C-alpha cells in the first residue's frame, strides 16, 4: 500500500513563506507525475501545480512566480516552496502522485491526507 505523508503547513502572515513536503512510503515501481491541489473552505479542490517525471512543471496562474515545486526522486518526495503568501492562499493543501506499484500495475492516483495552510492579513 502506498501512503503519502505531508508536512510543513501552518500559520503565516501575508508576505511570508512556507515549505510543504510530501513523502511516499510503500512499494512503488515508478512515480509519474507529482503535484499539489488545495481546497479552501466552501470551495472545490483546485489544481495548484504538477511536475512530471522529466521535471516539466505546470502552475496555476494564481501561484505562478510565487510557488515552486521540486521533487527528490531518490526519496520519492515532492516539495512546494510557497513565497509571497496571500490570505487567498489559505486552504488545505493535498499532494498527489500518479504512480505504478509494480511493473505490471496500471498508474493510479494517490493522495495525501492534507495539511492546513493559513495566511493572515
PDB file of N, CA, C and O in Angstrom, residues 4 6 8-9 19 22 27 48 50 59 64 68 77 79 87 104 108 110 113 118:
ATOM      1  N   UNK A   4       1.022   8.608   1.382  1.00  0.00           N
ATOM      2  CA  UNK A   4       1.668   9.905   1.243  1.00  0.00           C
ATOM      3  C   UNK A   4       1.506  10.667   2.545  1.00  0.00           C
ATOM      4  O   UNK A   4       0.385  10.794   3.050  1.00  0.00           O
ATOM      5  N   UNK A   6       2.246  14.267   4.393  1.00  0.00           N
ATOM      6  CA  UNK A   6       2.582  15.669   4.170  1.00  0.00           C
ATOM      7  C   UNK A   6       3.039  16.319   5.466  1.00  0.00           C
ATOM      8  O   UNK A   6       2.643  15.911   6.559  1.00  0.00           O
ATOM      9  N   UNK A   8       4.655  20.483   6.959  1.00  0.00           N
ATOM     10  CA  UNK A   8       5.102  21.829   6.651  1.00  0.00           C
ATOM     11  C   UNK A   8       4.032  22.896   6.656  1.00  0.00           C
ATOM     12  O   UNK A   8       4.339  24.073   6.507  1.00  0.00           O
ATOM     13  N   UNK A   9       2.784  22.529   6.826  1.00  0.00           N
ATOM     14  CA  UNK A   9       1.740  23.537   6.875  1.00  0.00           C
ATOM     15  C   UNK A   9       1.814  24.336   8.165  1.00  0.00           C
ATOM     16  O   UNK A   9       2.590  24.033   9.065  1.00  0.00           O
ATOM     17  N   UNK A  19       7.173  25.980   3.386  1.00  0.00           N
ATOM     18  CA  UNK A  19       7.615  24.902   2.514  1.00  0.00           C
ATOM     19  C   UNK A  19       6.892  23.625   2.916  1.00  0.00           C
ATOM     20  O   UNK A  19       7.015  23.171   4.057  1.00  0.00           O
ATOM     21  N   UNK A  22       6.046  16.255   0.939  1.00  0.00           N
ATOM     22  CA  UNK A  22       5.176  15.087   0.824  1.00  0.00           C
ATOM     23  C   UNK A  22       6.055  13.887   0.485  1.00  0.00           C
ATOM     24  O   UNK A  22       6.704  13.877  -0.576  1.00  0.00           O
ATOM     25  N   UNK A  27       5.590   0.248  -1.398  1.00  0.00           N
ATOM     26  CA  UNK A  27       6.231  -0.259  -2.597  1.00  0.00           C
ATOM     27  C   UNK A  27       5.798   0.533  -3.821  1.00  0.00           C
ATOM     28  O   UNK A  27       4.617   0.577  -4.148  1.00  0.00           O
ATOM     29  N   UNK A  48      -3.061  23.222  -8.199  1.00  0.00           N
ATOM     30  CA  UNK A  48      -2.039  24.222  -7.888  1.00  0.00           C
ATOM     31  C   UNK A  48      -0.839  24.071  -8.827  1.00  0.00           C
ATOM     32  O   UNK A  48      -0.452  25.008  -9.506  1.00  0.00           O
ATOM     33  N   UNK A  50       1.834  20.828 -10.944  1.00  0.00           N
ATOM     34  CA  UNK A  50       2.221  19.449 -11.200  1.00  0.00           C
ATOM     35  C   UNK A  50       3.632  19.439 -11.776  1.00  0.00           C
ATOM     36  O   UNK A  50       4.040  20.389 -12.462  1.00  0.00           O
ATOM     37  N   UNK A  59       1.963  25.334 -13.576  1.00  0.00           N
ATOM     38  CA  UNK A  59       1.434  26.026 -12.412  1.00  0.00           C
ATOM     39  C   UNK A  59       0.088  26.670 -12.718  1.00  0.00           C
ATOM     40  O   UNK A  59      -0.154  27.158 -13.827  1.00  0.00           O
ATOM     41  N   UNK A  64       1.740  31.303 -10.010  1.00  0.00           N
ATOM     42  CA  UNK A  64       2.940  31.477 -10.834  1.00  0.00           C
ATOM     43  C   UNK A  64       3.802  32.608 -10.298  1.00  0.00           C
ATOM     44  O   UNK A  64       3.316  33.677  -9.963  1.00  0.00           O
ATOM     45  N   UNK A  68       7.042  27.262  -5.987  1.00  0.00           N
ATOM     46  CA  UNK A  68       7.981  26.456  -6.755  1.00  0.00           C
ATOM     47  C   UNK A  68       7.882  25.002  -6.301  1.00  0.00           C
ATOM     48  O   UNK A  68       8.012  24.718  -5.108  1.00  0.00           O
ATOM     49  N   UNK A  77       9.948  12.023  -2.833  1.00  0.00           N
ATOM     50  CA  UNK A  77       9.433  13.175  -2.095  1.00  0.00           C
ATOM     51  C   UNK A  77       9.228  14.357  -3.036  1.00  0.00           C
ATOM     52  O   UNK A  77      10.022  14.573  -3.955  1.00  0.00           O
ATOM     53  N   UNK A  79       8.239  18.623  -2.996  1.00  0.00           N
ATOM     54  CA  UNK A  79       8.222  19.804  -2.157  1.00  0.00           C
ATOM     55  C   UNK A  79       7.444  20.930  -2.851  1.00  0.00           C
ATOM     56  O   UNK A  79       7.388  20.997  -4.079  1.00  0.00           O
ATOM     57  N   UNK A  87      -3.553  35.978   1.778  1.00  0.00           N
ATOM     58  CA  UNK A  87      -4.683  35.371   2.512  1.00  0.00           C
ATOM     59  C   UNK A  87      -5.502  34.416   1.642  1.00  0.00           C
ATOM     60  O   UNK A  87      -6.009  33.408   2.153  1.00  0.00           O
ATOM     61  N   UNK A 104       3.754  -4.246 -13.694  1.00  0.00           N
ATOM     62  CA  UNK A 104       2.530  -4.620 -14.432  1.00  0.00           C
ATOM     63  C   UNK A 104       1.311  -3.835 -13.964  1.00  0.00           C
ATOM     64  O   UNK A 104       0.219  -3.996 -14.499  1.00  0.00           O
ATOM     65  N   UNK A 108      -1.942   4.893 -10.970  1.00  0.00           N
ATOM     66  CA  UNK A 108      -3.021   5.176 -10.025  1.00  0.00           C
ATOM     67  C   UNK A 108      -2.703   6.481  -9.322  1.00  0.00           C
ATOM     68  O   UNK A 108      -1.544   6.802  -9.084  1.00  0.00           O
ATOM     69  N   UNK A 110      -2.607   8.636  -6.059  1.00  0.00           N
ATOM     70  CA  UNK A 110      -2.564   8.531  -4.603  1.00  0.00           C
ATOM     71  C   UNK A 110      -2.592   9.945  -4.015  1.00  0.00           C
ATOM     72  O   UNK A 110      -1.981  10.869  -4.568  1.00  0.00           O
ATOM     73  N   UNK A 113      -3.087  13.222   3.078  1.00  0.00           N
ATOM     74  CA  UNK A 113      -4.202  13.486   3.978  1.00  0.00           C
ATOM     75  C   UNK A 113      -4.533  14.975   4.068  1.00  0.00           C
ATOM     76  O   UNK A 113      -5.577  15.348   4.583  1.00  0.00           O
ATOM     77  N   UNK A 118      -2.594  28.493   6.586  1.00  0.00           N
ATOM     78  CA  UNK A 118      -3.401  29.658   6.905  1.00  0.00           C
ATOM     79  C   UNK A 118      -2.529  30.904   6.797  1.00  0.00           C
ATOM     80  O   UNK A 118      -1.476  30.979   7.430  1.00  0.00           O
TER      81      UNK A 118
END
